[in-house]
XYZ file of C-alpha atoms in Angstrom:
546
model
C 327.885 220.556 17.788
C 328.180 223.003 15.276
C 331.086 222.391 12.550
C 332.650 224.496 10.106
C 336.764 224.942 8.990
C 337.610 228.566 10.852
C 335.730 230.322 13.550
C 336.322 234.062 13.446
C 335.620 235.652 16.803
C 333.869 239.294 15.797
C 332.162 240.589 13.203
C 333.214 243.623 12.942
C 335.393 244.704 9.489
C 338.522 243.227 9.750
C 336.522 239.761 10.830
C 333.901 240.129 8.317
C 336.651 240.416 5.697
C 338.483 237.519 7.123
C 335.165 235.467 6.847
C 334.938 237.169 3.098
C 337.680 236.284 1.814
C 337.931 232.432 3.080
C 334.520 231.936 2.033
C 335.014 233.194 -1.525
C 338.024 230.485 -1.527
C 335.613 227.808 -0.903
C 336.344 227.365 2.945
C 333.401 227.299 5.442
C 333.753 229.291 8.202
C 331.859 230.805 10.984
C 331.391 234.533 12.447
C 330.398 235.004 16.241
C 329.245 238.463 17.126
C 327.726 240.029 20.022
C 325.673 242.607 18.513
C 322.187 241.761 16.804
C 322.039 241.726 12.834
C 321.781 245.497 11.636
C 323.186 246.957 14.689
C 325.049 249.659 14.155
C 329.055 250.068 15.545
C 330.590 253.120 16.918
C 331.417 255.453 14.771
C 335.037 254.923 14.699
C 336.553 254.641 11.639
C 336.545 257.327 8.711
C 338.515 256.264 6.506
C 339.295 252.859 4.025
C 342.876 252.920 2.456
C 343.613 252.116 -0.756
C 344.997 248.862 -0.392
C 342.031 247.858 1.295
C 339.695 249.128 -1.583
C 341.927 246.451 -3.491
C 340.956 243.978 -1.092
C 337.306 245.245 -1.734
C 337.720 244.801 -5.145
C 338.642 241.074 -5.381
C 336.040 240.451 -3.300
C 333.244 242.488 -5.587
C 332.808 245.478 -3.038
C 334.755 248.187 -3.730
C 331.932 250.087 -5.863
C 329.280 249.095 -3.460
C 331.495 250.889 -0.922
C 332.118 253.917 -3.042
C 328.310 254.517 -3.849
C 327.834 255.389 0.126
C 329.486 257.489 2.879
C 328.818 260.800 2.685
C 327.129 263.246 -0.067
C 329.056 262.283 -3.773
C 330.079 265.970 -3.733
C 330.674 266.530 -0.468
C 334.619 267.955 -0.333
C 336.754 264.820 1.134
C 339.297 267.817 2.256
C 341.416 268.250 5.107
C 341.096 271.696 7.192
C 342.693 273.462 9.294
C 340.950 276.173 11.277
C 341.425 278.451 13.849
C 337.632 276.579 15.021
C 335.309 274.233 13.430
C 333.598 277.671 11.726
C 336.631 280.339 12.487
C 339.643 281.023 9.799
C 341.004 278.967 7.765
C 344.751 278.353 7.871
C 345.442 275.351 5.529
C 343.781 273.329 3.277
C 344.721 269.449 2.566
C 342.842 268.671 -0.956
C 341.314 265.359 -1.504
C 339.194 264.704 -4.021
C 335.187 263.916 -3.090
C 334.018 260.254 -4.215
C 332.256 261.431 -7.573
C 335.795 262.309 -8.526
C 338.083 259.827 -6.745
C 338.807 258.000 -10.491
C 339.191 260.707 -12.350
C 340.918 263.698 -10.465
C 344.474 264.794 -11.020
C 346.823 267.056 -9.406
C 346.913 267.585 -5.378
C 348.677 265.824 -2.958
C 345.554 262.587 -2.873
C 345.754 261.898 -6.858
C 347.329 259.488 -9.334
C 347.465 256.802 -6.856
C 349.722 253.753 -8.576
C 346.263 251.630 -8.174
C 343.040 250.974 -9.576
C 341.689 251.695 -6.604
C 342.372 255.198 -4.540
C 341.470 255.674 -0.795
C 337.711 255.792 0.180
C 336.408 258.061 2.951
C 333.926 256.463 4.869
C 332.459 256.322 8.608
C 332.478 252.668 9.724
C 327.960 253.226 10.357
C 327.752 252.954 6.352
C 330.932 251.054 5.927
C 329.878 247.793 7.643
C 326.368 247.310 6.626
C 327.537 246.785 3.185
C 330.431 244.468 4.250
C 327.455 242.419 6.735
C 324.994 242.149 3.313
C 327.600 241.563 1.623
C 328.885 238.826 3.383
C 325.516 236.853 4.370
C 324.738 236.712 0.681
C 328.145 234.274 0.064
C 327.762 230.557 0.167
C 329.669 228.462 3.163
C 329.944 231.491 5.576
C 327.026 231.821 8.758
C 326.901 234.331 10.901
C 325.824 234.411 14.110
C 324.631 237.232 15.766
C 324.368 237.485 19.656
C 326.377 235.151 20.155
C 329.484 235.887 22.474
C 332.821 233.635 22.981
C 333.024 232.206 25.994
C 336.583 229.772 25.978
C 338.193 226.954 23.265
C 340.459 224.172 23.466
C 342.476 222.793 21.228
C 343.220 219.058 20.081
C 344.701 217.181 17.509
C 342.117 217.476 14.634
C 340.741 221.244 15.591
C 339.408 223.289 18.055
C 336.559 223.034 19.959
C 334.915 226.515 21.440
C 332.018 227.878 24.026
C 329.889 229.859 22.860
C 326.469 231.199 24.610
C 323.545 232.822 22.669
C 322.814 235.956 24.581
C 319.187 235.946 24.550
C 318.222 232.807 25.298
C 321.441 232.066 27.856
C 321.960 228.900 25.708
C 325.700 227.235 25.321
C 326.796 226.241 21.917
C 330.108 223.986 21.469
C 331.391 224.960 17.893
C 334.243 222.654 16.477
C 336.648 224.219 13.624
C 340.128 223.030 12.094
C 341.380 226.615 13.472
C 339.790 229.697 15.379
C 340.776 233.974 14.436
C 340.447 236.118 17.074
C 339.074 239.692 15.962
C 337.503 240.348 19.004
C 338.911 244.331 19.457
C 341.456 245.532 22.142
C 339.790 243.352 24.901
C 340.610 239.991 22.835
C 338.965 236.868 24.604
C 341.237 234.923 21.648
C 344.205 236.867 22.339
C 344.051 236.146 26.768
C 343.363 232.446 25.648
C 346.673 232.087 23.904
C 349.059 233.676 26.499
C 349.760 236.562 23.947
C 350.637 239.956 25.809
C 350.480 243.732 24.612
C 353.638 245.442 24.899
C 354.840 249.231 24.082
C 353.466 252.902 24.959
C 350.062 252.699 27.275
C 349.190 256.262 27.398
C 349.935 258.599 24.138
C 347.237 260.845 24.544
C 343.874 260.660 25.698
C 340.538 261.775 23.788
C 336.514 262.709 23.971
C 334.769 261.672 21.193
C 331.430 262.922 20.715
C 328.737 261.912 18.091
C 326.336 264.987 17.987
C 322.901 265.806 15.608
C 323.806 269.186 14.739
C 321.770 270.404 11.784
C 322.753 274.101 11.586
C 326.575 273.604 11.961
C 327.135 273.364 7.842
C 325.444 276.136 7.123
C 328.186 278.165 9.605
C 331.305 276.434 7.578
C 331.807 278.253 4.631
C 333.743 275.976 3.256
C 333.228 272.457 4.625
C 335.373 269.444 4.962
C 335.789 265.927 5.683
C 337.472 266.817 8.577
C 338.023 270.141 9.970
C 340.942 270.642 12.843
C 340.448 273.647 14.924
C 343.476 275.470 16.340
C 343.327 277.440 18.832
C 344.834 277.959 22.343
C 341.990 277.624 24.203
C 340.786 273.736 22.874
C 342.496 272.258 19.842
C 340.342 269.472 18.501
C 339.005 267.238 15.349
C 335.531 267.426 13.802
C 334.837 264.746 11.122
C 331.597 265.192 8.858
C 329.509 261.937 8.863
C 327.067 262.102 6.837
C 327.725 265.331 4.948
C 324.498 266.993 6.074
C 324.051 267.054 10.079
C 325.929 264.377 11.770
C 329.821 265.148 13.174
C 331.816 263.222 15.056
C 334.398 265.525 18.007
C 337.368 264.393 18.928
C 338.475 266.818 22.307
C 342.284 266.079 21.819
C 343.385 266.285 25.651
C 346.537 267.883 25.077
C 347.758 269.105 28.668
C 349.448 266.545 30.912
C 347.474 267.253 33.700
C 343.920 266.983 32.099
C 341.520 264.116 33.030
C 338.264 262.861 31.719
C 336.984 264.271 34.519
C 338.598 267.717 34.597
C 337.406 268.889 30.963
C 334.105 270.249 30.815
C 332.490 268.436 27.420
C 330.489 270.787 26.695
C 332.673 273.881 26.946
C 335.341 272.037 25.139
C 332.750 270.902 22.321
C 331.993 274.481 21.819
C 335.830 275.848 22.045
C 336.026 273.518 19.002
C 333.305 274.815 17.296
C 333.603 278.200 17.487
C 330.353 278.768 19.004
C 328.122 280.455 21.176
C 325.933 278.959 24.091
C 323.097 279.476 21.994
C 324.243 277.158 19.645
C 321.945 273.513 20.104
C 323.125 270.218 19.300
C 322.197 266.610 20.644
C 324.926 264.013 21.607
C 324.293 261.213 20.215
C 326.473 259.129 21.804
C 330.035 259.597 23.857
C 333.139 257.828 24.287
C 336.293 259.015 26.288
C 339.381 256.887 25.285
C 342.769 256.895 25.394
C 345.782 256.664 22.355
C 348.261 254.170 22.760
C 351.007 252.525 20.756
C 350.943 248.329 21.693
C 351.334 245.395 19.466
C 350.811 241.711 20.809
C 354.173 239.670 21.539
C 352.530 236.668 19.239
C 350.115 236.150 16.783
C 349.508 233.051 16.835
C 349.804 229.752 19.157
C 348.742 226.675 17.181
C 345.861 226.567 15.648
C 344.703 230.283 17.331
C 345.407 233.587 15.492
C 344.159 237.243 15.994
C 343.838 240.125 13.551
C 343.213 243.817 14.361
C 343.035 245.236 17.539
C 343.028 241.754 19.188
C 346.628 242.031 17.878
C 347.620 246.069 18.139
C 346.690 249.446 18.734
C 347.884 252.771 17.898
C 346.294 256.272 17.939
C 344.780 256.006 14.231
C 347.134 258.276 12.677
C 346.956 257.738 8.746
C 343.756 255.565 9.065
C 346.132 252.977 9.585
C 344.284 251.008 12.849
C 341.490 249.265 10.785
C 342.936 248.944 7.874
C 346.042 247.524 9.233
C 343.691 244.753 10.679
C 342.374 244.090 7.185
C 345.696 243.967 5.853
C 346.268 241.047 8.837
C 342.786 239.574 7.567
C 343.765 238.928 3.527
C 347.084 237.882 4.032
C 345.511 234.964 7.025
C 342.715 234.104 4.669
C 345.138 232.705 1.649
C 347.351 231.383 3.886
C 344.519 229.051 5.856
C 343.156 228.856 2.310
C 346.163 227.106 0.891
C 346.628 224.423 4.306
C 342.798 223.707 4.645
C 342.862 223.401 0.842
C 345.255 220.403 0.683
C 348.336 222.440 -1.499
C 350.339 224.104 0.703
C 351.805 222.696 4.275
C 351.295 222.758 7.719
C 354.455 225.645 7.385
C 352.404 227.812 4.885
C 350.923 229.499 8.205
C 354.280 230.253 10.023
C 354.384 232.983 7.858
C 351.454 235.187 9.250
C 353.307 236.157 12.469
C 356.847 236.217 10.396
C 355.104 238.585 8.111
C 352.591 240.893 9.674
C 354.151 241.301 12.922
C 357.032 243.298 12.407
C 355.396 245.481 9.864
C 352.718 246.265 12.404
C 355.964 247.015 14.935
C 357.266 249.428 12.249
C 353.337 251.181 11.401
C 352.954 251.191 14.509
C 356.129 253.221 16.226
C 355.232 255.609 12.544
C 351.693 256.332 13.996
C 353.386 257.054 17.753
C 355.632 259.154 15.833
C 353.362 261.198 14.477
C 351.258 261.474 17.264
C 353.915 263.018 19.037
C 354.753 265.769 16.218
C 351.147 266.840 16.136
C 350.426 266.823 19.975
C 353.354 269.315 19.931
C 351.774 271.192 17.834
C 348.651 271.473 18.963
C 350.160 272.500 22.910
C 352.672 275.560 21.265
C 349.821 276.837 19.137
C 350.415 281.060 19.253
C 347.838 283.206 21.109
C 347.955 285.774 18.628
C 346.699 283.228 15.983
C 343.379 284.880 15.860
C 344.032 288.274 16.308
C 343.248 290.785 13.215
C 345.172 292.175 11.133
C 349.429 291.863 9.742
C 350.714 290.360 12.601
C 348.129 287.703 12.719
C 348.043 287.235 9.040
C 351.821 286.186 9.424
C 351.077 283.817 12.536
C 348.462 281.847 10.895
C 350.234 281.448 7.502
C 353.100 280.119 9.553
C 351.145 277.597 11.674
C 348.986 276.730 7.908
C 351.893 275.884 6.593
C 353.378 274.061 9.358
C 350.183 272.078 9.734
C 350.269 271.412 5.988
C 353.436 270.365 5.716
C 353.394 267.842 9.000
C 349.871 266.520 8.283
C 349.672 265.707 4.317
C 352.183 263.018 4.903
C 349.059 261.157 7.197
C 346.143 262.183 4.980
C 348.333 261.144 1.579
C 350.075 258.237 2.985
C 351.402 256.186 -0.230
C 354.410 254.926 1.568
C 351.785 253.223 4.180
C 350.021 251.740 1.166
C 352.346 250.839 -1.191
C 355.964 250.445 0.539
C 355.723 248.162 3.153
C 357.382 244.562 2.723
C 357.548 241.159 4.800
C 361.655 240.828 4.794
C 361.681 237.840 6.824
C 359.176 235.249 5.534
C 359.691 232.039 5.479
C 357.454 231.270 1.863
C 359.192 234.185 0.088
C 362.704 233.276 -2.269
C 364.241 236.338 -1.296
C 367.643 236.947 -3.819
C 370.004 239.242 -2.077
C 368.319 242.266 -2.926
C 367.593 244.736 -0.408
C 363.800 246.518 -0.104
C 363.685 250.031 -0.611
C 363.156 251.760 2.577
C 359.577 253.806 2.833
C 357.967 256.635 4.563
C 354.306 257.388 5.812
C 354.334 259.861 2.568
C 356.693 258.264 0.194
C 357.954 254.783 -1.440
C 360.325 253.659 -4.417
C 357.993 250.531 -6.439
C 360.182 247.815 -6.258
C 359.692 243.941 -7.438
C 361.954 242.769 -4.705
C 360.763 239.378 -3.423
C 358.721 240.399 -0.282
C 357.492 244.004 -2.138
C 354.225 244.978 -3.253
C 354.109 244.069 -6.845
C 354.255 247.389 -8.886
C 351.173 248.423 -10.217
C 350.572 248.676 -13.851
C 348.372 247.713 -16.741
C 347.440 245.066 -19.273
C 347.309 245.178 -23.018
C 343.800 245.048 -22.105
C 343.459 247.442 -19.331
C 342.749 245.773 -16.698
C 345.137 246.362 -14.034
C 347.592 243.971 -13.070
C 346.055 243.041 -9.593
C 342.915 241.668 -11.551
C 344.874 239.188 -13.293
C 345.995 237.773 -9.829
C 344.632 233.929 -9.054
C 343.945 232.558 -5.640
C 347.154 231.283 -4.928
C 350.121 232.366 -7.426
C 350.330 234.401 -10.589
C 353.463 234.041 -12.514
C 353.834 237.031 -14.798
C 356.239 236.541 -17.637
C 357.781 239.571 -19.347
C 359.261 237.483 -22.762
C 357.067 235.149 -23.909
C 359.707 233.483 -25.134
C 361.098 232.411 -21.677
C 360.055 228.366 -20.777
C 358.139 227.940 -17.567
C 356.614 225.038 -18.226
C 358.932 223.470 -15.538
C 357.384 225.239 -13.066
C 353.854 225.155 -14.109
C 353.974 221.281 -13.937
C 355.721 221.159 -10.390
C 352.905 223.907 -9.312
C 350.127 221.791 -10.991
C 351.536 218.285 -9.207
C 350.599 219.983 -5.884
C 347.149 221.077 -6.746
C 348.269 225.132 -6.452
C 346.037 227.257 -8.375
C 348.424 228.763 -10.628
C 348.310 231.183 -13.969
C 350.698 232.286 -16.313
C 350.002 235.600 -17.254
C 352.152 236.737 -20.357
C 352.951 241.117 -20.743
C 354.822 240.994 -23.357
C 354.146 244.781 -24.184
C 354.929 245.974 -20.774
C 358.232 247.162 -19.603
C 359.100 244.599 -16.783
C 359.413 246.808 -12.980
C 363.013 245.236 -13.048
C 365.432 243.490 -15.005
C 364.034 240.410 -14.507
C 361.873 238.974 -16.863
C 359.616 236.561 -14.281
C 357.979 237.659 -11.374
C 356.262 235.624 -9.264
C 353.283 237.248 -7.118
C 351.125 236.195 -4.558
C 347.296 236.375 -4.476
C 347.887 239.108 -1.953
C 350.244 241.199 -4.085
C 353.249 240.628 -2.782
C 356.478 239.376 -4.963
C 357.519 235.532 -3.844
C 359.811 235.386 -6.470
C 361.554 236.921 -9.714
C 364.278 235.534 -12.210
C 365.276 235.175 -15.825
C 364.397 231.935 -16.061
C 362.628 228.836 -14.427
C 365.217 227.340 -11.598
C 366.685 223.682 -12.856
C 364.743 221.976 -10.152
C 361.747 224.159 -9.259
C 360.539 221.589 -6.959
C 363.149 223.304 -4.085
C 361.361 226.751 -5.051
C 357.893 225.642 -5.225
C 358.167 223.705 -2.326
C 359.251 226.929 -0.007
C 356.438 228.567 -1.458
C 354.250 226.100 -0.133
C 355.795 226.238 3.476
C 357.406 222.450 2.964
C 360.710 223.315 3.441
C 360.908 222.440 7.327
C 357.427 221.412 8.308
C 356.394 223.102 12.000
C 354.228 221.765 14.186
């Protein structure tokens, strides 16, 4: 019997950053995955948000990450034609990875972070996360391997797995077992969790094509181009910058099947080309949008992440990402039980905290799914006819696309304004959160908020100066918290002091405690009279679960 402290179930990017980020806290842990090492994934995902370049930062990727993807010039832009190679009707700017630190000005600069958004197909993306991870101490991976089943006792869990070449069964015992095992979660069936919401938004053909000659008919290329048109509105995204594209057919009439809808036609609709025009499909996919979030997280010693846990139509590049969100804040939380400083309580507040923000992302990505199927379906028919009158129709629709879609492609609110409001490890103090947007967000240092961005004396930012459990950053050096660093030290918490003295504190308060993941547990003026009540809700020992 194999042993190790957490078995993740899929190694895909939200498990592989689970594994990541446990291992580089000194837990062991253990990644099952289907497909062999070096197999390449579906070319899904396009896009890494900013907050998860953070993530990539603490754990020493976010550079190896930037350095691929497509061409360093290649324009990151958004685009919106009449086709793939027809008018232009808007532009989105975004700046293209040789200038993501340094550009200013446009709608996708001066991000409040070290680290801006990344766009990258998931086929570059996760070969740097797999080398990545196989080179850290304490984490295995095991490739073509597939779940089968776990049970769970009093010291653990013990789970089936079978090797899928040699048919061979493997028991594998761990103190506690992550689902991120996509939208058909194994994990998630195994602990009675269901998906509830919207089934059907809208459905989709994706197509991965070789089609060398298509750049040379864009005269001004993009990351992705959206053609509309009222023939076949649809998305192409540019892969590899040179002759790889990825076509989404957006199915936007009720009564339109997979079956109904000619790929080809529609692939060329899109395009704005000719039968003469060759291309190879590399692979296909026809799948369908949908808006459902599990009814539980967890049960026990059992948790999923990702799409074991929800899925939306990936509006804002929110689906992945949103599953490594769920991955960092697990890790520190199984971190600090498995560790021996926090209690059995600590991990209560994974579901309290990252399932009703993933409610609220969730019902914003149905929301705007709605606004631009509507748009797509009342697109004009004289959109691309010549001259005034046409002029006038496609400024109108440019705009209107602009002004709908910038909020998705620019989304700071998604990055920066979400909080957990009802956590059970946070010292909230009466203050509310500032509500956010998908575009917009007011920096707050309300327990339960991001903690504001902003920079040493020595330039690093703030996030850097972050420990692996809490960070207590003190605004007047002349404030005592040696209370508090004693009770933190008694339970073995790995704990800093960080003194900004030259910095203007994000609030009034001259303390603020923050999590290893960012968030604010705490803030005052000064050090409570018995901390030990504080530190031990911080530590999930205020009313011990089972």
């Amino acid at each position: 019997m194999v042993k190790t402290s957490v078995l993740v179930v899929g190694g895909g990017p939200v498990g592989l950053t689970l594994a990541m980020d446990l291992a580089t806290r000194g837990i062991s842990v253990a990644i099952v995955e289907t497909r062999a090492a070096g197999e390449p994934p579906s070319v899904k995902c396009n896009h890494v948000s900013s907050r998860s370049m953070e993530i990539f930062r603490r754990l020493g990727l976010a550079q190896k990450l930037r350095d691929t993807g497509l061409p360093a010039d290649y324009p990151n832009d958004c685009s919106y034609r009449t086709t793939a190679t027809g008018i232009e009707l808007s532009r989105i700017l975004i700046p293209c990875r040789r200038d993501r630190y340094t550009a200013t000005g446009g709608p996708d600069t001066d991000w409040p972070t070290a680290e801006p958004p990344h766009r990258i197909n998931q086929i570059y993306m996760e070969p740097v996360l797999f080398a990545h991870a196989g080179s850290i101490d304490g984490l295995h991976i095991l490739n073509r391997t597939a779940f089968e089943d776990f049970s769970e006792a009093n010291d653990g869990i013990v789970a089936t797995v079978r090797n899928l070449d040699t048919g061979t069964s493997l028991q594998i015992h761990a103190d506690f077992i992550v689902g991120c095992d996509g939208a058909r979660s194994l994990v998630r069936k195994a602990i009675d969790a269901n998906l509830r919401g919207t089934p059907i938004i809208q459905r989709v053909q994706s197509t991965y094509i070789h089609a060398p000659t298509l750049l040379a008919l864009m005269d001004q290329p993009a990351w992705m181009t959206l053609s509309l048109n009222p023939r076949r509105c649809g998305t192409v995204v540019a892969i590899d910058g040179r002759e790889n594209w990825l076509i989404h057919n957006h199915l936007n009439r009720e009564y339109e099947t997979f079956e109904s809808v000619d790929r080809d036609a529609s692939i060329r609709a899109i395009l704005g080309v000719g039968p003469d025009f060759e291309y190879e499909i590399l692979s296909k996919e026809d799948w369908v949008g949908r808006r459902l979030v599990a009814d539980r997280f967890r049960k026990g010693r059992a948790f999923i992440c990702g799409d074991a846990a929800h899925l939306w139509m990936p509006y804002a590049g929110y689906g992945m990402n949103a599953g490594i969100a769920d991955a960092t804040n697990l890790a520190w939380l199984l971190a600090a039980y498995l560790q021996g400083w926090a209690g059995i309580g600590i991990l209560d507040a994974y579901e309290a905290e990252r399932l009703p923000i993933t409610e609220q992302v969730s019902r914003f990505a149905m929301e705007m799914a709605g606004k631009v199927l509507s748009q797509r379906r009342t697109v004009p028919d004289e959109i691309e006819q010549p001259g005034p009158e046409g002029d006038a129709v496609r400024k109108q629709v440019g705009q209107a696309a602009y002004d709908l879609n910038v909020q998705q492609y620019c989304c700071a609110g998604l990055n920066f304004g979400y909080f957990y409001d009802r956590s059970p490890i946070i010292a909230y103090d009466g203050a509310e959160q500032p509500g956010f947007t998908m575009a917009d967000f007011t920096s707050s240092s309300t327990p339960g908020c991001r903690l504001p961005f902003a920079k040493l004396a020595d330039g690093r930012p703030v996030y850097d100066a972050l420990g692996p459990g809490y960070t207590l950053l003190r605004y007047d050096s002349d404030v005592a918290v040696a209370p508090l660093t004693d009770a933190m030290r008694r339970n073995g918490v790995p704990f800093d002091v960080v003194d900004v003295p030259e910095a203007q504190p994000p609030s009034d308060h001259k303390l603020i405690l923050a999590r290893t993941d960012q968030h604010v547990a705490w803030r005052g003026n000064a050090i409570p009279d018995n901390p030990a009540h504080l530190v031990d809700k911080l530590l999930g020992r205020a009313g011990e679960s089972a």
